[in-house]
Amino acid sequence: MRFKVALLKGDGIGPEIVDSAVAVLKKVADKFGHEFVFTPYLIGGCAIDEMGVPLPPETIEGCLESDSILLGSVGGPKWDDQPGDNRPEKALLGIREALGLFTNLRPAKLYPALREASPLKDDVIGSGFDIMIVRELTGGIYFGDRGYREGKYGKEAYDTEAYSVTEIERIGRVAFETAMKRRKRLCSIDKANVLESSRLWRKTMHELALKYPNVKYTDMIVDNAAMQLIRDPQQFDVIVTSNMFGDILSDEASQLTGSIGMLASASLGASKRGMFEPIHGSAPDIAGKNQANPIAAILSGAMMLRYSAGLSEEADAIEAAVEKALAKGCRTADIRGSSRETPLTCTQMTQAILEVL
Ligand code: NAD
Ligand code: IPM
Ligand code: MN
């Protein structure tokens, strides 16, 4: 098949890891007889440098003309003094909103080869864990009303968490459907003991749960959830949560798998067009040093084939190649415990994955 991909490499390690994902996708295209067409567009700090804005209209148009989008990462200290509305991160929120990508699937699974790399003790890991975090992506406090005002103690800044029934229902449905295709357990994470928006979230999820009697549904308060993830990750199958809680809990979960450099994600909406993005950032501390772990980006490419192109066999092949390379002992520096060996560079890890693909 012919499949058009918009490449948003972005800043920091973004270009390095997207190049790795593209190399893997090109090999898959050759192997399986497809034509993937890649077109780069600017986003984030590099777009500010070239065009003055982090999300140029050409980028949105390019994404809308593509079958899907592969994103690296945006941001870095160079642009930290930009006004809030012109920050690189604002472009990421903007493109998700412009494309209606309200669902973010973040799979956190422990590869058997990385058991030693997890900071968890052997008895806590047990037979391993495989969690799908369903993060709401276009609502909540990252999109709510914000600004400055006069408060009790003088000038103050505020941000607002707001969720509508419509937004909760649509992400809830995705989560229940996802659970139906997996181990049929769904845990909704909120802060209903304090937040009104969480109480509406919980009530709406409970009503939805009645329509999915085959899913074992539970609620959990977010502070407890942060602790339970480390105490016993195996208790989770699918997690559904708000934009901010999902952002935080997925970084926590990533480290349980050995490194944040392992976690891919799929940002999806109503159509087949999605944006596929590692959960990590631009890693300014290692940018340009060829030290980044390309696996999150490569697995994001696999998610693109699975969720957007409908090429599950090809996605399986990429995931199997990553697993094989890890089983052979290939490690980048970020993977916990890898300092004992000589870690691979980003290009060496990519090469190792290409070899077994
Ligand atoms: P970060 O995820 O960029 O980095 C956190 C730590 O993890 C760093 O030590 C980094 O070196 C390491 N790390 C992350 N990804 C790695 C990889 N693939 N391989 C090896 N090591 C990796 O988070 P941060 O430092 O808080 O943010 C840096 C910048 O990235 C900020 O401007 C932030 O806003 C932005 N950011 C962007 C995205 C995105 O584009 N999706 C996500 C998160 C943060
Ligand atoms: C992520 C990032 C982004 C988010 C930021 C950079 C806007 O942290 O993709 O996890 O909060 O969604
Ligand atoms: Mn994040």
Short mmCIF file of C-alpha atoms and ligand atoms in Angstrom, two decimals:
data_model
loop_
_atom_site.label_atom_id
_atom_site.label_comp_id
_atom_site.label_asym_id
_atom_site.label_seq_id
_atom_site.Cartn_x
_atom_site.Cartn_y
_atom_site.Cartn_z
CA MET A 1 0.00 0.00 0.00
CA ARG A 2 0.96 3.65 -0.42
CA PHE A 3 0.95 5.50 2.89
CA LYS A 4 1.80 9.19 3.38
CA VAL A 5 3.56 10.10 6.62
CA ALA A 6 4.17 13.64 7.87
CA LEU A 7 7.42 13.76 9.85
CA LEU A 8 7.53 16.23 12.72
CA LYS A 9 11.08 15.70 13.94
CA GLY A 10 11.07 18.67 16.30
CA ASP A 11 13.90 19.51 18.68
CA GLY A 12 16.65 17.94 20.77
CA ILE A 13 16.86 14.19 20.16
CA GLY A 14 13.72 14.37 17.97
CA PRO A 15 15.56 14.32 14.61
CA GLU A 16 17.87 11.46 15.71
CA ILE A 17 15.09 9.15 16.85
CA VAL A 18 12.71 9.96 13.98
CA ASP A 19 15.52 9.11 11.52
CA SER A 20 15.81 5.74 13.29
CA ALA A 21 12.07 5.09 13.06
CA VAL A 22 12.09 6.05 9.37
CA ALA A 23 14.98 3.66 8.65
CA VAL A 24 12.99 0.84 10.26
CA LEU A 25 9.78 1.77 8.41
CA LYS A 26 11.66 1.89 5.08
CA LYS A 27 12.98 -1.62 5.66
CA VAL A 28 9.45 -2.81 6.48
CA ALA A 29 8.17 -1.17 3.29
CA ASP A 30 10.83 -3.01 1.22
CA LYS A 31 10.19 -6.32 2.94
CA PHE A 32 6.41 -6.25 2.65
CA GLY A 33 6.11 -4.41 -0.67
CA HIS A 34 4.68 -1.08 0.49
CA GLU A 35 5.47 2.50 -0.39
CA PHE A 36 5.74 4.85 2.59
CA VAL A 37 6.16 8.49 1.57
CA PHE A 38 7.73 10.75 4.20
CA THR A 39 7.39 14.55 4.19
CA PRO A 40 9.04 16.66 6.92
CA TYR A 41 7.35 19.68 8.52
CA LEU A 42 8.55 22.07 11.20
CA ILE A 43 7.20 22.00 14.75
CA GLY A 44 8.39 23.36 18.10
CA GLY A 45 11.57 25.30 18.73
CA CYS A 46 12.98 24.74 15.23
CA ALA A 47 9.78 26.26 13.80
CA ILE A 48 10.13 29.28 16.11
CA ASP A 49 13.70 29.73 14.85
CA GLU A 50 12.72 29.53 11.17
CA MET A 51 9.20 30.95 11.07
CA GLY A 52 8.72 32.76 14.39
CA VAL A 53 5.90 30.45 15.53
CA PRO A 54 6.00 26.88 16.95
CA LEU A 55 3.11 25.56 14.83
CA PRO A 56 3.16 27.10 11.32
CA PRO A 57 -0.10 26.71 9.31
CA GLU A 58 1.88 24.72 6.68
CA THR A 59 2.54 22.07 9.31
CA ILE A 60 -1.14 21.67 10.16
CA GLU A 61 -2.03 21.55 6.44
CA GLY A 62 0.72 18.99 5.79
CA CYS A 63 -0.55 16.79 8.61
CA LEU A 64 -4.12 17.03 7.30
CA GLU A 65 -2.92 15.94 3.85
CA SER A 66 -1.08 12.92 5.28
CA ASP A 67 -2.37 9.51 6.26
CA SER A 68 -0.57 9.80 9.60
CA ILE A 69 2.04 11.71 11.53
CA LEU A 70 5.24 10.61 13.22
CA LEU A 71 6.50 13.01 15.88
CA GLY A 72 9.90 13.18 17.59
CA SER A 73 9.84 15.67 20.46
CA VAL A 74 9.67 19.40 21.01
CA GLY A 75 11.17 21.92 23.40
CA GLY A 76 14.43 22.75 25.09
CA PRO A 77 16.14 25.39 27.23
CA LYS A 78 16.69 27.65 24.21
CA TRP A 79 12.95 28.39 24.05
CA ASP A 80 12.08 28.30 27.75
CA ASP A 81 11.71 32.08 27.92
CA GLN A 82 9.16 32.24 25.12
CA PRO A 83 5.74 33.53 26.21
CA GLY A 84 3.38 30.67 27.11
CA ASP A 85 1.45 30.93 23.85
CA ASN A 86 4.56 30.71 21.70
CA ARG A 87 6.36 27.86 23.47
CA PRO A 88 7.31 24.70 21.54
CA GLU A 89 5.07 22.63 23.85
CA LYS A 90 2.08 24.77 22.87
CA ALA A 91 2.53 23.49 19.30
CA LEU A 92 2.21 19.91 20.47
CA LEU A 93 -1.01 20.65 22.31
CA GLY A 94 -2.12 22.67 19.27
CA ILE A 95 -1.53 19.94 16.70
CA ARG A 96 -3.28 17.33 18.89
CA GLU A 97 -6.27 19.64 19.17
CA ALA A 98 -6.25 20.63 15.48
CA LEU A 99 -6.34 16.96 14.48
CA GLY A 100 -8.92 16.03 17.13
CA LEU A 101 -6.61 13.47 18.76
CA PHE A 102 -8.42 13.02 22.07
CA THR A 103 -7.06 9.54 22.86
CA ASN A 104 -3.48 8.75 23.76
CA LEU A 105 -2.60 5.06 24.13
CA ARG A 106 0.60 4.52 26.10
CA PRO A 107 1.51 0.84 26.43
CA ALA A 108 3.87 0.11 29.34
CA LYS A 109 5.00 -3.47 29.13
CA LEU A 110 8.06 -5.13 30.58
CA TYR A 111 10.09 -7.00 27.96
CA PRO A 112 11.40 -10.24 29.51
CA ALA A 113 14.95 -9.23 28.50
CA LEU A 114 14.62 -6.02 30.52
CA ARG A 115 13.56 -7.65 33.78
CA GLU A 116 16.91 -6.75 35.31
CA ALA A 117 16.58 -3.19 34.05
CA SER A 118 13.38 -2.57 35.96
CA PRO A 119 13.96 -0.84 39.30
CA LEU A 120 11.36 -3.18 40.82
CA LYS A 121 12.39 -6.21 42.84
CA ASP A 122 11.97 -9.65 41.32
CA ASP A 123 9.08 -10.67 43.57
CA VAL A 124 7.20 -7.45 42.76
CA ILE A 125 7.59 -8.03 39.03
CA GLY A 126 6.33 -11.60 39.39
CA SER A 127 5.40 -12.87 35.93
CA GLY A 128 5.72 -9.36 34.47
CA PHE A 129 3.29 -6.57 33.63
CA ASP A 130 1.59 -5.23 30.53
CA ILE A 131 -0.40 -2.04 31.10
CA MET A 132 -2.25 0.09 28.57
CA ILE A 133 -2.62 3.66 29.78
CA VAL A 134 -5.47 5.45 28.01
CA ARG A 135 -4.78 9.14 28.53
CA GLU A 136 -7.34 11.80 27.62
CA LEU A 137 -5.39 14.16 25.36
CA THR A 138 -7.32 17.27 24.35
CA GLY A 139 -9.09 18.34 27.55
CA GLY A 140 -8.48 19.06 31.19
CA ILE A 141 -6.07 21.53 32.73
CA TYR A 142 -3.68 21.60 29.75
CA PHE A 143 -6.48 23.15 27.69
CA GLY A 144 -8.57 24.94 30.32
CA ASP A 145 -8.95 28.62 31.03
CA ARG A 146 -5.72 30.18 32.32
CA GLY A 147 -4.23 33.54 33.02
CA TYR A 148 -3.25 36.07 35.63
CA ARG A 149 -5.52 37.90 38.07
CA GLU A 150 -5.56 39.69 41.40
CA GLY A 151 -5.95 37.16 44.19
CA LYS A 152 -5.98 37.15 47.98
CA TYR A 153 -2.19 37.63 48.07
CA GLY A 154 -1.91 39.96 45.05
CA LYS A 155 -1.04 38.90 41.51
CA GLU A 156 -1.59 35.19 40.90
CA ALA A 157 -1.59 32.78 37.96
CA TYR A 158 -4.25 30.13 37.47
CA ASP A 159 -5.04 27.12 35.27
CA THR A 160 -8.37 25.32 35.17
CA GLU A 161 -9.27 21.64 35.07
CA ALA A 162 -12.61 21.13 33.30
CA TYR A 163 -14.17 18.02 31.75
CA SER A 164 -17.52 17.68 30.02
CA VAL A 165 -19.65 14.54 30.02
CA THR A 166 -19.06 14.32 26.25
CA GLU A 167 -15.28 14.31 26.66
CA ILE A 168 -15.39 11.77 29.49
CA GLU A 169 -17.76 9.48 27.62
CA ARG A 170 -15.72 9.42 24.43
CA ILE A 171 -12.43 8.57 26.18
CA GLY A 172 -14.29 6.15 28.46
CA ARG A 173 -15.69 4.27 25.47
CA VAL A 174 -12.21 3.91 23.98
CA ALA A 175 -10.93 2.58 27.30
CA PHE A 176 -13.75 0.04 27.72
CA GLU A 177 -13.35 -1.12 24.11
CA THR A 178 -9.60 -1.43 24.66
CA ALA A 179 -10.18 -3.49 27.81
CA MET A 180 -12.60 -5.77 25.91
CA LYS A 181 -9.77 -6.65 23.51
CA ARG A 182 -7.35 -7.33 26.37
CA ARG A 183 -7.72 -8.87 29.83
CA LYS A 184 -11.06 -7.09 30.43
CA ARG A 185 -9.98 -5.04 33.44
CA LEU A 186 -10.29 -1.27 33.53
CA CYS A 187 -9.14 1.03 36.31
CA SER A 188 -10.21 4.67 36.10
CA ILE A 189 -7.87 7.00 37.96
CA ASP A 190 -9.11 10.34 39.32
CA LYS A 191 -9.04 12.63 42.34
CA ALA A 192 -12.77 12.40 43.10
CA ASN A 193 -12.15 12.92 46.82
CA VAL A 194 -11.20 16.54 46.07
CA LEU A 195 -12.00 17.64 42.51
CA GLU A 196 -15.51 18.31 41.17
CA SER A 197 -14.30 17.50 37.63
CA SER A 198 -13.13 14.10 38.92
CA ARG A 199 -16.52 13.45 40.52
CA LEU A 200 -18.19 14.02 37.17
CA TRP A 201 -15.50 11.84 35.57
CA ARG A 202 -16.23 9.01 38.01
CA LYS A 203 -20.03 9.27 37.74
CA THR A 204 -19.81 9.21 33.93
CA MET A 205 -17.46 6.21 33.97
CA HIS A 206 -19.85 4.34 36.31
CA GLU A 207 -22.74 4.92 33.91
CA LEU A 208 -20.61 3.70 31.01
CA ALA A 209 -19.51 0.63 33.00
CA LEU A 210 -23.14 -0.58 33.00
CA LYS A 211 -22.87 -0.95 29.22
CA TYR A 212 -19.75 -3.12 29.54
CA PRO A 213 -20.75 -5.85 32.03
CA ASN A 214 -17.88 -8.07 30.85
CA VAL A 215 -15.25 -5.55 31.92
CA LYS A 216 -14.18 -5.64 35.56
CA TYR A 217 -14.25 -1.91 36.34
CA THR A 218 -12.60 -0.24 39.34
CA ASP A 219 -11.80 3.33 40.43
CA MET A 220 -8.63 4.50 42.09
CA ILE A 221 -7.52 7.83 43.51
CA VAL A 222 -4.44 9.13 41.73
CA ASP A 223 -2.06 9.40 44.69
CA ASN A 224 -2.80 5.79 45.62
CA ALA A 225 -2.42 4.81 41.94
CA ALA A 226 1.08 6.33 41.82
CA MET A 227 1.97 4.11 44.76
CA GLN A 228 0.15 0.97 43.48
CA LEU A 229 2.03 1.14 40.17
CA ILE A 230 5.25 0.52 42.08
CA ARG A 231 3.80 -1.81 44.70
CA ASP A 232 2.05 -4.18 42.30
CA PRO A 233 1.95 -3.18 38.61
CA GLN A 234 0.48 -6.55 37.66
CA GLN A 235 -2.89 -5.56 39.11
CA PHE A 236 -3.41 -3.21 36.13
CA ASP A 237 -4.61 -4.08 32.65
CA VAL A 238 -6.11 -0.91 31.13
CA ILE A 239 -5.94 2.43 32.94
CA VAL A 240 -8.05 5.41 31.86
CA THR A 241 -7.30 8.84 33.21
CA SER A 242 -7.24 12.56 32.56
CA ASN A 243 -4.70 14.45 30.50
CA MET A 244 -2.46 15.54 33.39
CA PHE A 245 -2.68 12.36 35.48
CA GLY A 246 -1.95 10.28 32.37
CA ASP A 247 1.05 12.45 31.54
CA ILE A 248 2.56 11.91 34.97
CA LEU A 249 1.65 8.26 35.55
CA SER A 250 2.96 7.20 32.13
CA ASP A 251 6.42 8.65 32.82
CA GLU A 252 6.37 6.73 36.11
CA ALA A 253 5.27 3.52 34.39
CA SER A 254 7.94 3.93 31.71
CA GLN A 255 10.75 3.71 34.22
CA LEU A 256 9.30 0.43 35.53
CA THR A 257 9.97 -0.99 32.06
CA GLY A 258 13.64 -0.01 32.25
CA SER A 259 13.66 3.47 30.72
CA ILE A 260 11.50 6.30 29.47
CA GLY A 261 13.26 5.72 26.15
CA MET A 262 11.16 2.56 25.68
CA LEU A 263 7.62 3.97 25.68
CA ALA A 264 5.73 4.64 22.47
CA SER A 265 2.31 6.18 22.09
CA ALA A 266 -0.57 6.54 19.65
CA SER A 267 -2.64 9.72 19.60
CA LEU A 268 -5.96 8.94 17.96
CA GLY A 269 -9.23 10.64 17.10
CA ALA A 270 -12.34 9.80 15.17
CA SER A 271 -10.55 9.04 11.89
CA LYS A 272 -7.73 6.66 10.96
CA ARG A 273 -5.28 9.55 10.92
CA GLY A 274 -3.23 9.55 14.10
CA MET A 275 -0.05 11.00 15.50
CA PHE A 276 2.52 8.56 16.79
CA GLU A 277 4.91 9.89 19.39
CA PRO A 278 7.33 8.64 22.01
CA ILE A 279 6.17 9.67 25.49
CA HIS A 280 9.54 11.21 26.33
CA GLY A 281 10.75 14.72 25.60
CA SER A 282 13.61 16.24 23.66
CA ALA A 283 16.22 15.15 26.22
CA PRO A 284 18.37 18.30 25.89
CA ASP A 285 21.06 16.74 28.12
CA ILE A 286 21.94 14.14 25.45
CA ALA A 287 20.75 15.85 22.25
CA GLY A 288 23.19 15.69 19.34
CA LYS A 289 25.37 13.11 21.10
CA ASN A 290 23.99 10.00 19.36
CA GLN A 291 23.10 8.57 22.78
CA ALA A 292 19.31 8.56 22.57
CA ASN A 293 17.32 5.36 22.78
CA PRO A 294 15.43 5.11 19.48
CA ILE A 295 13.12 2.31 20.66
CA ALA A 296 10.20 4.53 21.76
CA ALA A 297 10.21 6.18 18.32
CA ILE A 298 10.60 2.88 16.49
CA LEU A 299 7.73 1.33 18.46
CA SER A 300 5.67 4.46 17.73
CA GLY A 301 6.23 3.64 14.05
CA ALA A 302 4.90 0.13 14.76
CA MET A 303 1.82 1.61 16.45
CA MET A 304 1.28 3.78 13.36
CA LEU A 305 1.22 0.70 11.15
CA ARG A 306 -1.11 -1.13 13.55
CA TYR A 307 -3.61 1.61 14.39
CA SER A 308 -3.55 3.83 11.32
CA ALA A 309 -2.40 1.78 8.31
CA GLY A 310 -4.04 -1.47 9.43
CA LEU A 311 -0.75 -3.33 8.84
CA SER A 312 -0.66 -5.54 11.93
CA GLU A 313 1.73 -8.14 10.54
CA GLU A 314 4.24 -5.41 9.74
CA ALA A 315 3.76 -3.88 13.21
CA ASP A 316 4.34 -7.32 14.76
CA ALA A 317 7.58 -7.61 12.77
CA ILE A 318 8.93 -4.33 14.20
CA GLU A 319 7.97 -5.25 17.75
CA ALA A 320 9.55 -8.68 17.36
CA ALA A 321 12.77 -7.11 16.03
CA VAL A 322 12.96 -4.79 19.06
CA GLU A 323 12.40 -7.74 21.36
CA LYS A 324 15.08 -9.78 19.58
CA ALA A 325 17.66 -6.99 19.75
CA LEU A 326 16.99 -6.60 23.47
CA ALA A 327 17.21 -10.36 23.99
CA LYS A 328 20.63 -10.29 22.28
CA GLY A 329 21.75 -7.86 25.00
CA CYS A 330 21.60 -4.63 22.96
CA ARG A 331 21.23 -1.66 25.34
CA THR A 332 21.45 2.11 25.01
CA ALA A 333 22.88 4.06 27.95
CA ASP A 334 19.52 5.11 29.41
CA ILE A 335 18.35 1.54 30.03
CA ARG A 336 18.87 0.90 33.69
CA GLY A 337 21.90 -1.28 34.42
CA SER A 338 23.43 -0.76 30.99
CA SER A 339 26.43 1.12 32.41
CA ARG A 340 27.89 -2.30 33.22
CA GLU A 341 28.36 -2.97 29.50
CA THR A 342 29.43 -0.59 26.74
CA PRO A 343 26.12 0.95 25.74
CA LEU A 344 25.13 1.22 22.10
CA THR A 345 24.69 4.57 20.39
CA CYS A 346 21.38 5.54 18.85
CA THR A 347 22.58 4.53 15.37
CA GLN A 348 24.06 1.24 16.64
CA MET A 349 20.78 0.31 18.36
CA THR A 350 18.89 1.17 15.18
CA GLN A 351 21.31 -0.96 13.16
CA ALA A 352 20.90 -3.87 15.59
CA ILE A 353 17.10 -3.70 15.19
CA LEU A 354 17.37 -3.43 11.38
CA GLU A 355 19.62 -6.52 11.32
CA VAL A 356 17.06 -8.75 13.04
CA LEU A 357 14.04 -7.31 11.23
P1 NAD B 1 12.70 14.36 28.80
O1 NAD B 1 11.79 13.21 28.60
O2 NAD B 1 13.14 15.08 27.60
O3 NAD B 1 14.02 13.86 29.56
C1 NAD B 1 14.00 13.31 30.87
C2 NAD B 1 15.24 12.45 31.07
O4 NAD B 1 15.08 11.24 30.31
C3 NAD B 1 16.53 13.09 30.57
O5 NAD B 1 17.60 12.72 31.41
C4 NAD B 1 16.72 12.49 29.18
O6 NAD B 1 18.06 12.42 28.76
C5 NAD B 1 16.13 11.10 29.36
N1 NAD B 1 15.55 10.60 28.11
C6 NAD B 1 14.35 10.94 27.57
N2 NAD B 1 14.17 10.30 26.42
C7 NAD B 1 15.26 9.55 26.19
C8 NAD B 1 15.66 8.66 25.16
N3 NAD B 1 14.90 8.40 24.09
N4 NAD B 1 16.88 8.06 25.27
C9 NAD B 1 17.64 8.29 26.33
N5 NAD B 1 17.32 9.10 27.34
C10 NAD B 1 16.15 9.73 27.27
O7 NAD B 1 11.98 15.35 29.83
P2 NAD B 1 12.41 16.83 30.31
O8 NAD B 1 13.87 16.90 30.51
O9 NAD B 1 11.50 17.15 31.41
O10 NAD B 1 12.00 17.74 29.07
C11 NAD B 1 12.90 18.26 28.12
C12 NAD B 1 12.13 19.07 27.09
O11 NAD B 1 11.26 18.20 26.36
C13 NAD B 1 11.23 20.15 27.71
O12 NAD B 1 11.27 21.27 26.89
C14 NAD B 1 9.85 19.51 27.69
O13 NAD B 1 8.80 20.44 27.65
C15 NAD B 1 9.92 18.72 26.43
N6 NAD B 1 9.02 17.56 26.35
C16 NAD B 1 8.52 17.28 25.11
C17 NAD B 1 7.74 16.15 24.94
C18 NAD B 1 7.24 15.82 23.57
O14 NAD B 1 7.66 16.45 22.63
N7 NAD B 1 6.38 14.85 23.42
C19 NAD B 1 7.50 15.30 26.03
C20 NAD B 1 8.03 15.62 27.27
C21 NAD B 1 8.81 16.75 27.42
C1 IPM B 2 4.00 14.41 26.65
C2 IPM B 2 4.56 15.77 27.00
C3 IPM B 2 3.58 16.84 26.54
C4 IPM B 2 2.28 16.61 27.28
C5 IPM B 2 4.06 18.29 26.73
C6 IPM B 2 5.41 18.53 26.17
C7 IPM B 2 3.08 19.24 26.12
O1 IPM B 2 4.85 15.86 28.34
O2 IPM B 2 3.72 14.15 25.47
O3 IPM B 2 3.90 13.58 27.55
O4 IPM B 2 2.12 17.07 28.41
O5 IPM B 2 1.42 15.95 26.72
MN MN B 3 4.87 13.92 29.34
#
